Amino acid sequence: IAGASASGSQPEPPPVVGNATLRDLQGLLNTTGKIYVYSSSHADKDYADAEACQYYIPEKKNDTYFLLHMNYSIPSKSKPQTVFAELRSQDQGRNPYMRERMKPGDRAYLDLFLMGYDGILGCGIFKFYFKGNPHCEVHVREHLVASYHDARDNVCRKYQKEICGDNVYTFYKP
């Protein structure tokens, strides 16, 4: 997950893709286990030699509010950091999304739009804007990450290819 450092003024949301629902977003996050950031399109450009979230552990506060306990890949972020995530449903032609903030009430936020979800493989494909550029990430539940790694034909990979092309870095290493 990208840090919630984007400003409150973001580009228009991406057009609706797939049939992801708020229930899908809740289903992905409703776990006590780790969720891995399996792959990302922004790793090489915006996070070269910098921090990148490798996984997070969601803590459900209610159906639409989660704390995401982030764990990073570099020593300066060796302590978990908490991001506050508000889940929002489709409105105004949007897919459901997570609005991430570093602190409750922060004006700065980052919206991650759920473009597709596969409950069997435990993966979700998100599109977001970082530094004004569109990017995507695939998030996968820990207990299914090896199965996802071996699966080649699924909604997350399809939308990742469609949305991000081949410019994707895979964080997960078996």
PDB file of C-alpha atoms in Angstrom:
ATOM      1  CA  ILE A   1       0.000   0.000   0.000  1.00  0.00           C
ATOM      2  CA  ALA A   2       1.290   3.395  -0.841  1.00  0.00           C
ATOM      3  CA  GLY A   3       1.633   5.856   2.010  1.00  0.00           C
ATOM      4  CA  ALA A   4      -1.337   8.160   2.394  1.00  0.00           C
ATOM      5  CA  SER A   5       0.636  11.213   1.426  1.00  0.00           C
ATOM      6  CA  ALA A   6      -1.423  12.305  -1.555  1.00  0.00           C
ATOM      7  CA  SER A   7      -3.257  15.579  -1.243  1.00  0.00           C
ATOM      8  CA  GLY A   8      -6.993  15.821  -0.882  1.00  0.00           C
ATOM      9  CA  SER A   9      -7.300  17.072  -4.465  1.00  0.00           C
ATOM     10  CA  GLN A  10      -6.904  14.028  -6.654  1.00  0.00           C
ATOM     11  CA  PRO A  11      -7.672  13.345 -10.312  1.00  0.00           C
ATOM     12  CA  GLU A  12     -11.098  12.094 -11.286  1.00  0.00           C
ATOM     13  CA  PRO A  13     -11.717   8.489 -10.206  1.00  0.00           C
ATOM     14  CA  PRO A  14     -11.023   5.841 -12.816  1.00  0.00           C
ATOM     15  CA  PRO A  15     -13.959   4.605 -14.890  1.00  0.00           C
ATOM     16  CA  VAL A  16     -15.808   1.657 -13.410  1.00  0.00           C
ATOM     17  CA  VAL A  17     -14.161  -1.626 -14.355  1.00  0.00           C
ATOM     18  CA  GLY A  18     -15.487  -5.054 -13.464  1.00  0.00           C
ATOM     19  CA  ASN A  19     -18.180  -5.633 -10.898  1.00  0.00           C
ATOM     20  CA  ALA A  20     -16.336  -5.186  -7.592  1.00  0.00           C
ATOM     21  CA  THR A  21     -18.606  -4.265  -4.699  1.00  0.00           C
ATOM     22  CA  LEU A  22     -18.212  -2.814  -1.240  1.00  0.00           C
ATOM     23  CA  ARG A  23     -18.904  -6.330   0.063  1.00  0.00           C
ATOM     24  CA  ASP A  24     -15.876  -7.568  -1.945  1.00  0.00           C
ATOM     25  CA  LEU A  25     -13.678  -4.884  -0.402  1.00  0.00           C
ATOM     26  CA  GLN A  26     -14.938  -5.821   3.060  1.00  0.00           C
ATOM     27  CA  GLY A  27     -14.366  -9.498   2.245  1.00  0.00           C
ATOM     28  CA  LEU A  28     -10.742  -8.902   1.285  1.00  0.00           C
ATOM     29  CA  LEU A  29     -10.017  -6.950   4.470  1.00  0.00           C
ATOM     30  CA  ASN A  30     -12.060  -9.071   6.879  1.00  0.00           C
ATOM     31  CA  THR A  31      -9.169 -11.210   8.114  1.00  0.00           C
ATOM     32  CA  THR A  32      -6.850 -11.289  11.102  1.00  0.00           C
ATOM     33  CA  GLY A  33      -3.985 -12.462   8.902  1.00  0.00           C
ATOM     34  CA  LYS A  34      -1.551 -10.598   6.697  1.00  0.00           C
ATOM     35  CA  ILE A  35      -2.470  -9.162   3.325  1.00  0.00           C
ATOM     36  CA  TYR A  36       0.502  -8.928   0.989  1.00  0.00           C
ATOM     37  CA  VAL A  37       1.075  -6.203  -1.573  1.00  0.00           C
ATOM     38  CA  TYR A  38       1.869  -8.822  -4.201  1.00  0.00           C
ATOM     39  CA  SER A  39       2.701  -6.453  -7.048  1.00  0.00           C
ATOM     40  CA  SER A  40       2.675  -2.759  -7.879  1.00  0.00           C
ATOM     41  CA  SER A  41       3.081  -0.558 -10.921  1.00  0.00           C
ATOM     42  CA  HIS A  42       4.699   2.286  -8.998  1.00  0.00           C
ATOM     43  CA  ALA A  43       7.581   0.469  -7.315  1.00  0.00           C
ATOM     44  CA  ASP A  44      10.316   1.190  -9.827  1.00  0.00           C
ATOM     45  CA  LYS A  45       9.528   4.877 -10.424  1.00  0.00           C
ATOM     46  CA  ASP A  46       8.242   6.288  -7.170  1.00  0.00           C
ATOM     47  CA  TYR A  47       9.709   3.888  -4.624  1.00  0.00           C
ATOM     48  CA  ALA A  48      13.162   3.161  -6.002  1.00  0.00           C
ATOM     49  CA  ASP A  49      15.436   2.759  -2.983  1.00  0.00           C
ATOM     50  CA  ALA A  50      12.621   3.933  -0.745  1.00  0.00           C
ATOM     51  CA  GLU A  51       9.985   2.429   1.455  1.00  0.00           C
ATOM     52  CA  ALA A  52       7.309   0.130   0.146  1.00  0.00           C
ATOM     53  CA  CYS A  53       4.685  -1.672   2.163  1.00  0.00           C
ATOM     54  CA  GLN A  54       5.210  -5.403   1.896  1.00  0.00           C
ATOM     55  CA  TYR A  55       2.164  -6.447   3.878  1.00  0.00           C
ATOM     56  CA  TYR A  56      -0.418  -5.117   6.276  1.00  0.00           C
ATOM     57  CA  ILE A  57      -2.651  -6.586   8.944  1.00  0.00           C
ATOM     58  CA  PRO A  58      -6.173  -5.159   8.917  1.00  0.00           C
ATOM     59  CA  GLU A  59      -8.000  -4.505  12.162  1.00  0.00           C
ATOM     60  CA  LYS A  60     -11.738  -4.141  11.714  1.00  0.00           C
ATOM     61  CA  LYS A  61     -13.358  -1.366  13.744  1.00  0.00           C
ATOM     62  CA  ASN A  62     -16.724  -1.562  11.962  1.00  0.00           C
ATOM     63  CA  ASP A  63     -17.997  -2.555   8.505  1.00  0.00           C
ATOM     64  CA  THR A  64     -16.525   0.524   6.831  1.00  0.00           C
ATOM     65  CA  TYR A  65     -13.560   1.474   9.009  1.00  0.00           C
ATOM     66  CA  PHE A  66     -10.298  -0.442   9.365  1.00  0.00           C
ATOM     67  CA  LEU A  67      -6.879   0.187  10.846  1.00  0.00           C
ATOM     68  CA  LEU A  68      -4.161  -1.130   8.539  1.00  0.00           C
ATOM     69  CA  HIS A  69      -0.991  -2.057  10.425  1.00  0.00           C
ATOM     70  CA  MET A  70       1.656  -1.645   7.719  1.00  0.00           C
ATOM     71  CA  ASN A  71       5.021  -3.385   7.576  1.00  0.00           C
ATOM     72  CA  TYR A  72       7.712  -1.962   5.317  1.00  0.00           C
ATOM     73  CA  SER A  73      10.722  -3.241   3.401  1.00  0.00           C
ATOM     74  CA  ILE A  74      13.375  -0.881   4.754  1.00  0.00           C
ATOM     75  CA  PRO A  75      14.891  -0.520   8.222  1.00  0.00           C
ATOM     76  CA  SER A  76      13.772   3.093   8.738  1.00  0.00           C
ATOM     77  CA  LYS A  77      10.197   1.805   8.759  1.00  0.00           C
ATOM     78  CA  SER A  78      10.919  -1.348  10.734  1.00  0.00           C
ATOM     79  CA  LYS A  79       8.194  -0.507  13.234  1.00  0.00           C
ATOM     80  CA  PRO A  80       4.690  -1.078  11.936  1.00  0.00           C
ATOM     81  CA  GLN A  81       2.823   2.071  10.983  1.00  0.00           C
ATOM     82  CA  THR A  82      -0.937   2.385  11.205  1.00  0.00           C
ATOM     83  CA  VAL A  83      -3.015   3.799   8.371  1.00  0.00           C
ATOM     84  CA  PHE A  84      -6.676   4.641   8.859  1.00  0.00           C
ATOM     85  CA  ALA A  85      -8.876   3.279   6.066  1.00  0.00           C
ATOM     86  CA  GLU A  86     -12.471   4.246   5.444  1.00  0.00           C
ATOM     87  CA  LEU A  87     -14.332   2.031   2.973  1.00  0.00           C
ATOM     88  CA  ARG A  88     -16.737   3.719   0.593  1.00  0.00           C
ATOM     89  CA  SER A  89     -19.236   2.243  -1.819  1.00  0.00           C
ATOM     90  CA  GLN A  90     -19.745   2.986  -5.466  1.00  0.00           C
ATOM     91  CA  ASP A  91     -21.021   6.473  -6.085  1.00  0.00           C
ATOM     92  CA  GLN A  92     -20.810   8.850  -9.008  1.00  0.00           C
ATOM     93  CA  GLY A  93     -19.613   6.091 -11.318  1.00  0.00           C
ATOM     94  CA  ARG A  94     -16.823   4.843  -9.042  1.00  0.00           C
ATOM     95  CA  ASN A  95     -15.756   1.400  -7.989  1.00  0.00           C
ATOM     96  CA  PRO A  96     -15.758   0.856  -4.195  1.00  0.00           C
ATOM     97  CA  TYR A  97     -12.648   2.283  -2.584  1.00  0.00           C
ATOM     98  CA  MET A  98     -10.516   2.676   0.527  1.00  0.00           C
ATOM     99  CA  ARG A  99      -9.748   6.222   1.597  1.00  0.00           C
ATOM    100  CA  GLU A 100      -6.450   5.983   3.498  1.00  0.00           C
ATOM    101  CA  ARG A 101      -5.263   8.650   5.927  1.00  0.00           C
ATOM    102  CA  MET A 102      -2.201   8.761   8.164  1.00  0.00           C
ATOM    103  CA  LYS A 103      -4.301  10.184  11.031  1.00  0.00           C
ATOM    104  CA  PRO A 104      -8.063  10.374  11.519  1.00  0.00           C
ATOM    105  CA  GLY A 105      -9.360  13.631  10.097  1.00  0.00           C
ATOM    106  CA  ASP A 106      -6.241  14.354   7.999  1.00  0.00           C
ATOM    107  CA  ARG A 107      -6.990  16.442   4.939  1.00  0.00           C
ATOM    108  CA  ALA A 108      -4.438  14.415   2.968  1.00  0.00           C
ATOM    109  CA  TYR A 109      -5.652  11.039   1.769  1.00  0.00           C
ATOM    110  CA  LEU A 110      -5.129   8.382  -0.856  1.00  0.00           C
ATOM    111  CA  ASP A 111      -8.073   6.642  -2.541  1.00  0.00           C
ATOM    112  CA  LEU A 112      -7.501   3.039  -3.637  1.00  0.00           C
ATOM    113  CA  PHE A 113     -10.282   1.916  -6.013  1.00  0.00           C
ATOM    114  CA  LEU A 114     -11.081  -1.806  -5.999  1.00  0.00           C
ATOM    115  CA  MET A 115     -11.236  -2.698  -9.698  1.00  0.00           C
ATOM    116  CA  GLY A 116     -11.595  -6.465  -9.335  1.00  0.00           C
ATOM    117  CA  TYR A 117     -11.762  -9.150  -6.653  1.00  0.00           C
ATOM    118  CA  ASP A 118     -11.369 -12.931  -6.610  1.00  0.00           C
ATOM    119  CA  GLY A 119     -12.528 -14.398  -3.299  1.00  0.00           C
ATOM    120  CA  ILE A 120     -11.235 -17.885  -4.104  1.00  0.00           C
ATOM    121  CA  LEU A 121      -7.679 -16.635  -4.685  1.00  0.00           C
ATOM    122  CA  GLY A 122      -8.020 -13.896  -2.048  1.00  0.00           C
ATOM    123  CA  CYS A 123      -6.817 -11.134  -4.379  1.00  0.00           C
ATOM    124  CA  GLY A 124      -7.930  -7.592  -5.058  1.00  0.00           C
ATOM    125  CA  ILE A 125      -6.670  -5.239  -7.771  1.00  0.00           C
ATOM    126  CA  PHE A 126      -6.578  -1.554  -6.816  1.00  0.00           C
ATOM    127  CA  LYS A 127      -6.074   1.534  -8.957  1.00  0.00           C
ATOM    128  CA  PHE A 128      -4.912   4.789  -7.398  1.00  0.00           C
ATOM    129  CA  TYR A 129      -3.105   8.024  -8.184  1.00  0.00           C
ATOM    130  CA  PHE A 130       0.305   8.758  -6.665  1.00  0.00           C
ATOM    131  CA  LYS A 131       2.065  12.038  -7.437  1.00  0.00           C
ATOM    132  CA  GLY A 132      -0.631  12.603 -10.056  1.00  0.00           C
ATOM    133  CA  ASN A 133       0.094   9.373 -11.942  1.00  0.00           C
ATOM    134  CA  PRO A 134      -2.264   6.370 -12.172  1.00  0.00           C
ATOM    135  CA  HIS A 135      -0.960   3.126 -10.648  1.00  0.00           C
ATOM    136  CA  CYS A 136      -2.225  -0.266  -9.603  1.00  0.00           C
ATOM    137  CA  GLU A 137      -1.490  -2.804  -6.885  1.00  0.00           C
ATOM    138  CA  VAL A 138      -2.550  -6.389  -6.316  1.00  0.00           C
ATOM    139  CA  HIS A 139      -3.209  -7.309  -2.669  1.00  0.00           C
ATOM    140  CA  VAL A 140      -3.420 -10.994  -1.692  1.00  0.00           C
ATOM    141  CA  ARG A 141      -4.304 -12.682   1.591  1.00  0.00           C
ATOM    142  CA  GLU A 142      -1.315 -14.453   3.145  1.00  0.00           C
ATOM    143  CA  HIS A 143      -2.800 -17.956   3.277  1.00  0.00           C
ATOM    144  CA  LEU A 144      -3.561 -17.784  -0.472  1.00  0.00           C
ATOM    145  CA  VAL A 145      -0.495 -15.947  -1.790  1.00  0.00           C
ATOM    146  CA  ALA A 146       1.291 -19.116  -2.987  1.00  0.00           C
ATOM    147  CA  SER A 147      -1.854 -20.255  -4.849  1.00  0.00           C
ATOM    148  CA  TYR A 148      -2.226 -16.808  -6.405  1.00  0.00           C
ATOM    149  CA  HIS A 149       1.428 -16.846  -7.460  1.00  0.00           C
ATOM    150  CA  ASP A 150       0.865 -20.100  -9.370  1.00  0.00           C
ATOM    151  CA  ALA A 151      -2.488 -19.050 -10.889  1.00  0.00           C
ATOM    152  CA  ARG A 152      -2.111 -17.297 -14.230  1.00  0.00           C
ATOM    153  CA  ASP A 153      -5.707 -16.747 -15.328  1.00  0.00           C
ATOM    154  CA  ASN A 154      -7.741 -14.708 -12.858  1.00  0.00           C
ATOM    155  CA  VAL A 155      -9.523 -11.384 -12.561  1.00  0.00           C
ATOM    156  CA  CYS A 156      -6.685  -9.667 -10.675  1.00  0.00           C
ATOM    157  CA  ARG A 157      -4.067 -10.495 -13.308  1.00  0.00           C
ATOM    158  CA  LYS A 158      -6.494  -9.644 -16.122  1.00  0.00           C
ATOM    159  CA  TYR A 159      -7.286  -6.182 -14.757  1.00  0.00           C
ATOM    160  CA  GLN A 160      -3.670  -5.572 -13.760  1.00  0.00           C
ATOM    161  CA  LYS A 161      -2.641  -6.161 -17.379  1.00  0.00           C
ATOM    162  CA  GLU A 162      -5.548  -4.073 -18.687  1.00  0.00           C
ATOM    163  CA  ILE A 163      -4.989  -1.164 -16.287  1.00  0.00           C
ATOM    164  CA  CYS A 164      -1.202  -1.161 -15.863  1.00  0.00           C
ATOM    165  CA  GLY A 165       0.196  -3.070 -18.822  1.00  0.00           C
ATOM    166  CA  ASP A 166       3.544  -4.748 -18.248  1.00  0.00           C
ATOM    167  CA  ASN A 167       4.985  -2.001 -16.045  1.00  0.00           C
ATOM    168  CA  VAL A 168       4.492  -3.972 -12.825  1.00  0.00           C
ATOM    169  CA  TYR A 169       6.975  -5.007 -10.140  1.00  0.00           C
ATOM    170  CA  THR A 170       6.258  -8.211  -8.209  1.00  0.00           C
ATOM    171  CA  PHE A 171       7.205  -7.898  -4.536  1.00  0.00           C
ATOM    172  CA  TYR A 172       6.275 -11.456  -3.596  1.00  0.00           C
ATOM    173  CA  LYS A 173       9.078 -13.978  -3.855  1.00  0.00           C
ATOM    174  CA  PRO A 174       8.195 -17.657  -3.207  1.00  0.00           C
TER     175      PRO A 174
END
